[in-house]
Amino acid sequence: MNAFRYDTIKKNTKKYTNKDRAFRALLGGIGTGNISLDGDGRLCDFEIMNHPDKKLKIPYTFFSLWCREEGKDSRAFVLEAEPGGLSEKALGYPTGELYGLPRMDSCEIETNYPFFKYNFKREGLPLKITMEAYTPFIPLDEKNSGIPGYSVEYCIENMSDRPAEVSVCSSMYNFTGFTSYDGYDRLCVDGMPENDVLQGEGYTGVLFRNRGADPEAVNYGTLALACTGKNITLKPCWQAGGWWDGAEEFWQDFREDGKLNADVATDAVGSNIGSADVPKVVGSVCSTETIRPGECAHFTFYFTWSFPNRYGWWPDGHAREEDKPQHDKIWKNYYSTVWKDAPDALKYMFENAEELKGRSRDFSNALYSTTLDADVIESLVSAITVLRSNTCFRIGDGRFFAWEGCFEHAGSCAGTCTHVWNYAQALAFLFPYLEISARKTEFLQETDEEGNMAFRAKRLLDGSKWEMLPATDGQLGSILRVYREWKMTGDDSFLREVWDKVVSAMEFSLRTWDSDGDFVLDDQQHNTYDIEFYGLNSLTNSILYAALAACSSMAEYLGETKRASRYRKAWEEGSRRMDELLWNGEWYEQKISPEDLNRYKYQYGTGCLADQLLGQELAHVCGLGYILPEEHVKSAVHSIYRHNFLRSMKDHESVQRTYAYQDEAGLILCSWPRGGRPKQPFVYSDEVWTGIEYQVAAHLIYEGYIEEGMDIVHAVRGRYDGSRRSPYNEIECGNHYTRSMAAWGLLTALSGYKFDMVKKEISFAPLVSQEDFSCFYSNGSSWGIYRQNVMENGELSYEVIPLYGDMDGVAVNPRS
């Protein structure tokens, strides 16, 4: 582990409490699914069975605490804060949630991603109880950031003046083979769930499996729960009686002495009414320690899973009747090719615990040991969470795919959609080779011989091409992302592998969308608003010029000087002409005739479009500089802030989807300060999308409008503050929406970070706290901390501290 002292920098964290009812902390790796912890410390949202499952609760799945001070009576609690905001249910709250048992009074949560720390309090209990949960997260290390499981560690300090015996117990319901709930809130499963003792070298626990399940089914899987330590007791399976016999027997057993009896008696005589419940296949593992006054004991648990089989792109969460032949094909999850089952993954986590935790702690400390605003860091963490949600997955050979987001029980909008991934930056900076996987799919599989790229990747997983119009913004953005990935990694072989298809895609773009050959796109252009723009607009054209600049640079590098010159000429002439045609003195408009404005539905005309300079923002992130006149860019981006950013939505009129309301602030997608709103403007024009808010905020910062950019960031975090919405689930067309990963542009903008691993150069030019600045940095070779400060003599002192990988041969250049 690196010996750098993080305590030399103030950590910039935010805290939440159990009063933040919407809080959710996702646990799980990239492409593994996830389980969440809510603001009470309760496990919820069990989304590990190959599709989203928001609000899925698994009964009898909880942590519990037993304690007995010397000379006093014992006490027992569920290790969760008291639930707030409960509402009546027709059957009351089911036994599986155990709301009738004593709990903690409250808890406070501190995020140091990927670590979530819960501090529990209970009046009259002389114990300081801290729980820390995490799944390993190590940028550039795809394997160890894709472990299907998590670790939970309780640190319990005895605050009394006498010894205390303390037990912590973890219980888990065997939900392998889960299909649904019945009308009585009881789990229905396929097959025959079965629990066995799990014994490892240094840990003991319970293996949950299903003897009768189809091994090729998507709900087939194994679970593993274990605890470390010497004083371990087990109850591999609760009593399988009627009603809630199992819960009653477990609690009385645990309540008695804080230990578990594995032998469970079953009464021979039942009740005339028969069982009102199904047998419960619940297992528990318990650890016990005697803690002296003022000392602390640690209780560490591991939970892992393996549900190896998945469908590719399933419509509405299941196969339509007519689609069954293609959707019945099963694909393996990549993680299941690395770890054969849940016990194998748990063994790996345990045996490599020190390194996994240490590397993850390095990342956490690098991210939070910063002079950047806490709201910026929370935005970055929310972006990372998308990667760990069901939005993203990997198939058996490691290839990466993603939905646009997740509905409650199904993926939202299949195909690693190019025009949505235009905005996403987080994955490229953290795991660039997963982005390269997506680029190879886009160009080598989804781009035909004419250069037409399908904007949804369907060929492999569905066996057919997406047949809609190509997306102008998505296709050009994919070209630009090839340049970003190449510069991020310095991987020439990747560039050479896709280059012919990149050229083909660019030629198709110029041939198809530029009707008169003046390098200003003017034909029908499908785009990320799920409609077509007609005439001239700066959204697609700005991406065109960034892509042309990138192609010119790549062609020059590959020795294709004529092509490089041609693309540079197209960029320079087209950019100049677009500026002449669309600039209105304040921002860039759409050029469309008054007749066509309302003849074609869903245009914006004279409107101030929030995305009007998306291509310029992407060019800044990629280090391409200005692709349009700087003074016009600055004016236009500030116009977006001035006209589209609303500090309150109370007077905003919209019949579209609502993502910000009442007293909340947000940036709307389009406004018409000079009038001219079409009768039917483009369909999302009045909405507020975090992905666009982040790209505009980052662009404002790039142009020097730091306060304005931060206004937008604070507005997003104000909406996602844990009370109304989870801070780690930014929604658009689904939960954990891909576009929100535009937030990573805030880091590159504020730090002035530029990367060129082809030339082996990186540079920084912070726009805030220049005299004492620090932040996280990453590229395809390393990640760590950049620090700079101005010394008393006025000279700049700076250092790059790599915490993973190396910086051998890489030059670091601070810029003013």
GROMACS .gro file of N, CA and C in nm, residues 604-704:
model
  303
  604TYR      N    1  -3.688   2.380  -3.249
  604TYR     CA    2  -3.675   2.483  -3.145
  604TYR      C    3  -3.650   2.622  -3.200
  605GLY      N    4  -3.615   2.636  -3.324
  605GLY     CA    5  -3.608   2.767  -3.388
  605GLY      C    6  -3.518   2.866  -3.317
  606THR      N    7  -3.577   2.975  -3.267
  606THR     CA    8  -3.500   3.083  -3.204
  606THR      C    9  -3.465   3.052  -3.059
  607GLY      N   10  -3.496   2.934  -3.013
  607GLY     CA   11  -3.476   2.901  -2.872
  607GLY      C   12  -3.329   2.895  -2.832
  608CYS      N   13  -3.310   2.909  -2.702
  608CYS     CA   14  -3.176   2.896  -2.642
  608CYS      C   15  -3.164   2.753  -2.590
  609LEU      N   16  -3.099   2.668  -2.667
  609LEU     CA   17  -3.089   2.525  -2.638
  609LEU      C   18  -2.973   2.499  -2.542
  610ALA      N   19  -3.001   2.426  -2.433
  610ALA     CA   20  -2.895   2.399  -2.334
  610ALA      C   21  -2.781   2.320  -2.396
  611ASP      N   22  -2.812   2.237  -2.494
  611ASP     CA   23  -2.710   2.151  -2.558
  611ASP      C   24  -2.649   2.214  -2.683
  612GLN      N   25  -2.670   2.342  -2.705
  612GLN     CA   26  -2.627   2.401  -2.831
  612GLN      C   27  -2.476   2.392  -2.853
  613LEU      N   28  -2.398   2.377  -2.745
  613LEU     CA   29  -2.252   2.369  -2.759
  613LEU      C   30  -2.197   2.241  -2.698
  614LEU      N   31  -2.275   2.134  -2.705
  614LEU     CA   32  -2.227   2.006  -2.650
  614LEU      C   33  -2.094   1.967  -2.713
  615GLY      N   34  -2.081   1.984  -2.844
  615GLY     CA   35  -1.957   1.948  -2.911
  615GLY      C   36  -1.837   2.024  -2.858
  616GLN      N   37  -1.858   2.152  -2.823
  616GLN     CA   38  -1.747   2.231  -2.769
  616GLN      C   39  -1.707   2.181  -2.631
  617GLU      N   40  -1.806   2.147  -2.548
  617GLU     CA   41  -1.773   2.093  -2.415
  617GLU      C   42  -1.697   1.962  -2.428
  618LEU      N   43  -1.740   1.875  -2.520
  618LEU     CA   44  -1.669   1.749  -2.541
  618LEU      C   45  -1.528   1.774  -2.594
  619ALA      N   46  -1.513   1.874  -2.678
  619ALA     CA   47  -1.380   1.909  -2.729
  619ALA      C   48  -1.290   1.954  -2.616
  620HIS      N   49  -1.344   2.033  -2.522
  620HIS     CA   50  -1.263   2.073  -2.407
  620HIS      C   51  -1.218   1.952  -2.326
  621VAL      N   52  -1.309   1.860  -2.298
  621VAL     CA   53  -1.274   1.741  -2.220
  621VAL      C   54  -1.163   1.662  -2.290
  622CYS      N   55  -1.171   1.653  -2.422
  622CYS     CA   56  -1.073   1.576  -2.499
  622CYS      C   57  -0.944   1.651  -2.527
  623GLY      N   58  -0.937   1.778  -2.487
  623GLY     CA   59  -0.816   1.856  -2.507
  623GLY      C   60  -0.799   1.910  -2.647
  624LEU      N   61  -0.909   1.925  -2.722
  624LEU     CA   62  -0.900   1.972  -2.860
  624LEU      C   63  -0.905   2.124  -2.872
  625GLY      N   64  -0.936   2.193  -2.763
  625GLY     CA   65  -0.943   2.338  -2.769
  625GLY      C   66  -1.073   2.387  -2.831
  626TYR      N   67  -1.069   2.511  -2.879
  626TYR     CA   68  -1.190   2.573  -2.934
  626TYR      C   69  -1.213   2.527  -3.078
  627ILE      N   70  -1.336   2.487  -3.105
  627ILE     CA   71  -1.376   2.449  -3.241
  627ILE      C   72  -1.467   2.555  -3.301
  628LEU      N   73  -1.506   2.653  -3.220
  628LEU     CA   74  -1.586   2.768  -3.261
  628LEU      C   75  -1.523   2.893  -3.202
  629PRO      N   76  -1.559   3.012  -3.247
  629PRO     CA   77  -1.496   3.134  -3.193
  629PRO      C   78  -1.514   3.145  -3.042
  630GLU      N   79  -1.403   3.167  -2.973
  630GLU     CA   80  -1.404   3.166  -2.827
  630GLU      C   81  -1.502   3.267  -2.770
  631GLU      N   82  -1.505   3.388  -2.825
  631GLU     CA   83  -1.591   3.490  -2.766
  631GLU      C   84  -1.739   3.455  -2.782
  632HIS      N   85  -1.773   3.390  -2.892
  632HIS     CA   86  -1.911   3.347  -2.913
  632HIS      C   87  -1.946   3.229  -2.823
  633VAL      N   88  -1.851   3.141  -2.804
  633VAL     CA   89  -1.873   3.027  -2.713
  633VAL      C   90  -1.902   3.077  -2.573
  634LYS      N   91  -1.821   3.171  -2.525
  634LYS     CA   92  -1.841   3.223  -2.389
  634LYS      C   93  -1.977   3.291  -2.375
  635SER      N   94  -2.014   3.368  -2.475
  635SER     CA   95  -2.143   3.436  -2.469
  635SER      C   96  -2.257   3.336  -2.471
  636ALA      N   97  -2.247   3.236  -2.557
  636ALA     CA   98  -2.357   3.139  -2.571
  636ALA      C   99  -2.376   3.057  -2.446
  637VAL      N  100  -2.267   3.009  -2.387
  637VAL     CA  101  -2.282   2.924  -2.268
  637VAL      C  102  -2.334   3.005  -2.150
  638HIS      N  103  -2.296   3.132  -2.142
  638HIS     CA  104  -2.350   3.215  -2.035
  638HIS      C  105  -2.497   3.247  -2.060
  639SER      N  106  -2.536   3.257  -2.186
  639SER     CA  107  -2.678   3.277  -2.218
  639SER      C  108  -2.762   3.158  -2.173
  640ILE      N  109  -2.707   3.038  -2.187
  640ILE     CA  110  -2.778   2.919  -2.139
  640ILE      C  111  -2.804   2.931  -1.990
  641TYR      N  112  -2.702   2.971  -1.916
  641TYR     CA  113  -2.720   2.988  -1.771
  641TYR      C  114  -2.822   3.097  -1.741
  642ARG      N  115  -2.810   3.209  -1.810
  642ARG     CA  116  -2.894   3.324  -1.781
  642ARG      C  117  -3.042   3.298  -1.813
  643HIS      N  118  -3.067   3.224  -1.919
  643HIS     CA  119  -3.206   3.206  -1.963
  643HIS      C  120  -3.268   3.072  -1.922
  644ASN      N  121  -3.188   2.971  -1.902
  644ASN     CA  122  -3.243   2.836  -1.879
  644ASN      C  123  -3.233   2.790  -1.734
  645PHE      N  124  -3.150   2.856  -1.654
  645PHE     CA  125  -3.137   2.814  -1.515
  645PHE      C  126  -3.243   2.885  -1.430
  646LEU      N  127  -3.328   2.805  -1.368
  646LEU     CA  128  -3.436   2.858  -1.285
  646LEU      C  129  -3.409   2.825  -1.139
  647ARG      N  130  -3.416   2.925  -1.053
  647ARG     CA  131  -3.391   2.902  -0.910
  647ARG      C  132  -3.513   2.845  -0.840
  648SER      N  133  -3.625   2.847  -0.905
  648SER     CA  134  -3.747   2.786  -0.852
  648SER      C  135  -3.832   2.744  -0.969
  649MET      N  136  -3.899   2.629  -0.954
  649MET     CA  137  -3.986   2.579  -1.060
  649MET      C  138  -4.133   2.618  -1.038
  650LYS      N  139  -4.160   2.697  -0.937
  650LYS     CA  140  -4.299   2.727  -0.903
  650LYS      C  141  -4.377   2.792  -1.016
  651ASP      N  142  -4.311   2.874  -1.096
  651ASP     CA  143  -4.381   2.942  -1.205
  651ASP      C  144  -4.348   2.882  -1.341
  652HIS      N  145  -4.272   2.772  -1.342
  652HIS     CA  146  -4.237   2.708  -1.469
  652HIS      C  147  -4.354   2.622  -1.516
  653GLU      N  148  -4.393   2.638  -1.641
  653GLU     CA  149  -4.507   2.564  -1.696
  653GLU      C  150  -4.457   2.453  -1.787
  654SER      N  151  -4.494   2.331  -1.754
  654SER     CA  152  -4.452   2.217  -1.834
  654SER      C  153  -4.554   2.106  -1.824
  655VAL      N  154  -4.591   2.049  -1.938
  655VAL     CA  155  -4.678   1.931  -1.940
  655VAL      C  156  -4.596   1.805  -1.963
  656GLN      N  157  -4.465   1.821  -1.967
  656GLN     CA  158  -4.376   1.709  -1.992
  656GLN      C  159  -4.341   1.639  -1.861
  657ARG      N  160  -4.246   1.547  -1.864
  657ARG     CA  161  -4.207   1.475  -1.744
  657ARG      C  162  -4.144   1.572  -1.644
  658THR      N  163  -4.163   1.545  -1.517
  658THR     CA  164  -4.116   1.637  -1.414
  658THR      C  165  -4.002   1.576  -1.335
  659TYR      N  166  -3.886   1.639  -1.341
  659TYR     CA  167  -3.770   1.595  -1.264
  659TYR      C  168  -3.727   1.700  -1.161
  660ALA      N  169  -3.787   1.816  -1.167
  660ALA     CA  170  -3.764   1.922  -1.068
  660ALA      C  171  -3.897   1.994  -1.053
  661TYR      N  172  -3.934   2.025  -0.930
  661TYR     CA  173  -4.067   2.085  -0.911
  661TYR      C  174  -4.068   2.177  -0.790
  662GLN      N  175  -4.173   2.259  -0.784
  662GLN     CA  176  -4.198   2.351  -0.673
  662GLN      C  177  -4.077   2.440  -0.645
  663ASP      N  178  -4.021   2.432  -0.526
  663ASP     CA  179  -3.915   2.524  -0.487
  663ASP      C  180  -3.777   2.480  -0.533
  664GLU      N  181  -3.768   2.373  -0.611
  664GLU     CA  182  -3.638   2.323  -0.654
  664GLU      C  183  -3.584   2.405  -0.772
  665ALA      N  184  -3.451   2.412  -0.779
  665ALA     CA  185  -3.384   2.480  -0.890
  665ALA      C  186  -3.341   2.379  -0.994
  666GLY      N  187  -3.325   2.425  -1.118
  666GLY     CA  188  -3.279   2.335  -1.223
  666GLY      C  189  -3.261   2.408  -1.355
  667LEU      N  190  -3.197   2.342  -1.448
  667LEU     CA  191  -3.169   2.396  -1.581
  667LEU      C  192  -3.261   2.328  -1.680
  668ILE      N  193  -3.349   2.405  -1.744
  668ILE     CA  194  -3.439   2.348  -1.844
  668ILE      C  195  -3.366   2.334  -1.977
  669LEU      N  196  -3.416   2.241  -2.060
  669LEU     CA  197  -3.344   2.208  -2.183
  669LEU      C  198  -3.350   2.319  -2.287
  670CYS      N  199  -3.455   2.401  -2.285
  670CYS     CA  200  -3.465   2.507  -2.384
  670CYS      C  201  -3.552   2.620  -2.332
  671SER      N  202  -3.522   2.741  -2.374
  671SER     CA  203  -3.606   2.858  -2.342
  671SER      C  204  -3.616   2.943  -2.467
  672TRP      N  205  -3.712   3.035  -2.466
  672TRP     CA  206  -3.732   3.124  -2.582
  672TRP      C  207  -3.735   3.269  -2.533
  673PRO      N  208  -3.618   3.323  -2.495
  673PRO     CA  209  -3.613   3.459  -2.441
  673PRO      C  210  -3.663   3.565  -2.539
  674ARG      N  211  -3.650   3.539  -2.668
  674ARG     CA  212  -3.692   3.636  -2.770
  674ARG      C  213  -3.824   3.595  -2.835
  675GLY      N  214  -3.893   3.502  -2.774
  675GLY     CA  215  -4.018   3.455  -2.834
  675GLY      C  216  -3.991   3.354  -2.943
  676GLY      N  217  -4.097   3.313  -3.012
  676GLY     CA  218  -4.081   3.222  -3.124
  676GLY      C  219  -4.093   3.075  -3.088
  677ARG      N  220  -4.146   3.046  -2.969
  677ARG     CA  221  -4.162   2.906  -2.931
  677ARG      C  222  -4.258   2.838  -3.030
  678PRO      N  223  -4.216   2.723  -3.088
  678PRO     CA  224  -4.305   2.653  -3.182
  678PRO      C  225  -4.432   2.604  -3.112
  679LYS      N  226  -4.534   2.577  -3.193
  679LYS     CA  227  -4.657   2.524  -3.137
  679LYS      C  228  -4.633   2.390  -3.068
  680GLN      N  229  -4.548   2.309  -3.125
  680GLN     CA  230  -4.508   2.181  -3.065
  680GLN      C  231  -4.356   2.176  -3.063
  681PRO      N  232  -4.294   2.232  -2.960
  681PRO     CA  233  -4.147   2.228  -2.953
  681PRO      C  234  -4.099   2.086  -2.929
  682PHE      N  235  -3.967   2.065  -2.939
  682PHE     CA  236  -3.919   1.927  -2.922
  682PHE      C  237  -3.961   1.874  -2.785
  683VAL      N  238  -3.982   1.745  -2.779
  683VAL     CA  239  -4.069   1.686  -2.677
  683VAL      C  240  -4.019   1.696  -2.534
  684TYR      N  241  -3.890   1.722  -2.514
  684TYR     CA  242  -3.837   1.730  -2.377
  684TYR      C  243  -3.794   1.872  -2.340
  685SER      N  244  -3.834   1.968  -2.417
  685SER     CA  245  -3.778   2.103  -2.407
  685SER      C  246  -3.794   2.167  -2.270
  686ASP      N  247  -3.900   2.133  -2.196
  686ASP     CA  248  -3.926   2.196  -2.067
  686ASP      C  249  -3.874   2.114  -1.950
  687GLU      N  250  -3.807   2.005  -1.979
  687GLU     CA  251  -3.761   1.914  -1.872
  687GLU      C  252  -3.625   1.955  -1.817
  688VAL      N  253  -3.589   1.890  -1.707
  688VAL     CA  254  -3.461   1.913  -1.640
  688VAL      C  255  -3.389   1.779  -1.632
  689TRP      N  256  -3.274   1.767  -1.699
  689TRP     CA  257  -3.196   1.643  -1.700
  689TRP      C  258  -3.061   1.669  -1.634
  690THR      N  259  -3.024   1.586  -1.538
  690THR     CA  260  -2.896   1.609  -1.469
  690THR      C  261  -2.778   1.597  -1.566
  691GLY      N  262  -2.787   1.507  -1.664
  691GLY     CA  263  -2.674   1.491  -1.757
  691GLY      C  264  -2.646   1.618  -1.834
  692ILE      N  265  -2.751   1.688  -1.875
  692ILE     CA  266  -2.731   1.814  -1.946
  692ILE      C  267  -2.691   1.924  -1.848
  693GLU      N  268  -2.747   1.921  -1.729
  693GLU     CA  269  -2.704   2.019  -1.628
  693GLU      C  270  -2.554   2.007  -1.602
  694TYR      N  271  -2.505   1.885  -1.591
  694TYR     CA  272  -2.362   1.867  -1.563
  694TYR      C  273  -2.275   1.912  -1.680
  695GLN      N  274  -2.317   1.879  -1.803
  695GLN     CA  275  -2.231   1.920  -1.916
  695GLN      C  276  -2.230   2.072  -1.929
  696VAL      N  277  -2.343   2.138  -1.904
  696VAL     CA  278  -2.346   2.284  -1.909
  696VAL      C  279  -2.265   2.343  -1.794
  697ALA      N  280  -2.279   2.285  -1.674
  697ALA     CA  281  -2.201   2.334  -1.559
  697ALA      C  282  -2.052   2.321  -1.587
  698ALA      N  283  -2.010   2.206  -1.639
  698ALA     CA  284  -1.868   2.187  -1.671
  698ALA      C  285  -1.823   2.286  -1.777
  699HIS      N  286  -1.908   2.308  -1.877
  699HIS     CA  287  -1.871   2.402  -1.983
  699HIS      C  288  -1.859   2.545  -1.929
  700LEU      N  289  -1.952   2.584  -1.844
  700LEU     CA  290  -1.941   2.716  -1.781
  700LEU      C  291  -1.808   2.731  -1.709
  701ILE      N  292  -1.769   2.628  -1.637
  701ILE     CA  293  -1.642   2.632  -1.563
  701ILE      C  294  -1.525   2.641  -1.659
  702TYR      N  295  -1.528   2.562  -1.766
  702TYR     CA  296  -1.421   2.571  -1.866
  702TYR      C  297  -1.406   2.712  -1.920
  703GLU      N  298  -1.518   2.783  -1.935
  703GLU     CA  299  -1.513   2.919  -1.990
  703GLU      C  300  -1.486   3.024  -1.883
  704GLY      N  301  -1.465   2.981  -1.759
  704GLY     CA  302  -1.431   3.075  -1.652
  704GLY      C  303  -1.548   3.121  -1.569
   0.00000   0.00000   0.00000
